[in-house]
Amino acid sequence: MTPPDENREFTPISNPFITGAPVRGDSKVFFGREDHFAYVRQRLIAEKEGIVLLFAGERRSGKTSILFQILAGKLGEGFLPVFVDMQQLAGVEGDREFFARLAQLTIAAAKDNRLVP
């Protein structure tokens, strides 16, 4: 084992990642993860029969921030993201009410100004 170099100084580096609430919108504090967006874009384009993509990871690892970036248009034109916060659907009773709420969220997303040519 090599002993530590006593002549080297410790140089702190700033952590570019933030903690706290998810990063919403097209924010300059959200960067990286381009490989995630490329993968999602490629899978959505390639799939013709429908697909479910699941973002899984530890708490505070950026899953919701990625979803908010997709909602803000990070995948590019040609995609209509519909963000469904399942916590907002707490108390929904039965399939009919659940799918009615999903339809409402989808209709609201379709009114997005980015869809107007």
Coordinates of C-alpha atoms in Angstrom, one line a residue, residues 84-105:
V84 CA -49.7 11.5 -13.7
D85 CA -48.9 12.0 -10.1
M86 CA -50.5 8.9 -8.5
Q87 CA -50.6 10.7 -5.1
Q88 CA -53.2 13.1 -6.7
L89 CA -55.3 10.1 -7.5
A90 CA -55.5 9.0 -3.8
G91 CA -59.1 8.3 -2.9
V92 CA -60.2 7.4 -6.5
E93 CA -62.6 4.6 -6.3
G94 CA -63.0 2.1 -9.1
D95 CA -61.9 1.7 -12.6
R96 CA -64.4 4.2 -14.0
E97 CA -63.2 7.1 -11.8
F98 CA -59.5 6.2 -12.4
F99 CA -59.8 6.1 -16.2
A100 CA -62.0 9.2 -16.2
R101 CA -59.2 11.1 -14.3
L102 CA -56.6 9.7 -16.7
A103 CA -58.7 11.0 -19.6
Q104 CA -58.9 14.4 -18.1
L105 CA -55.1 14.6 -17.6

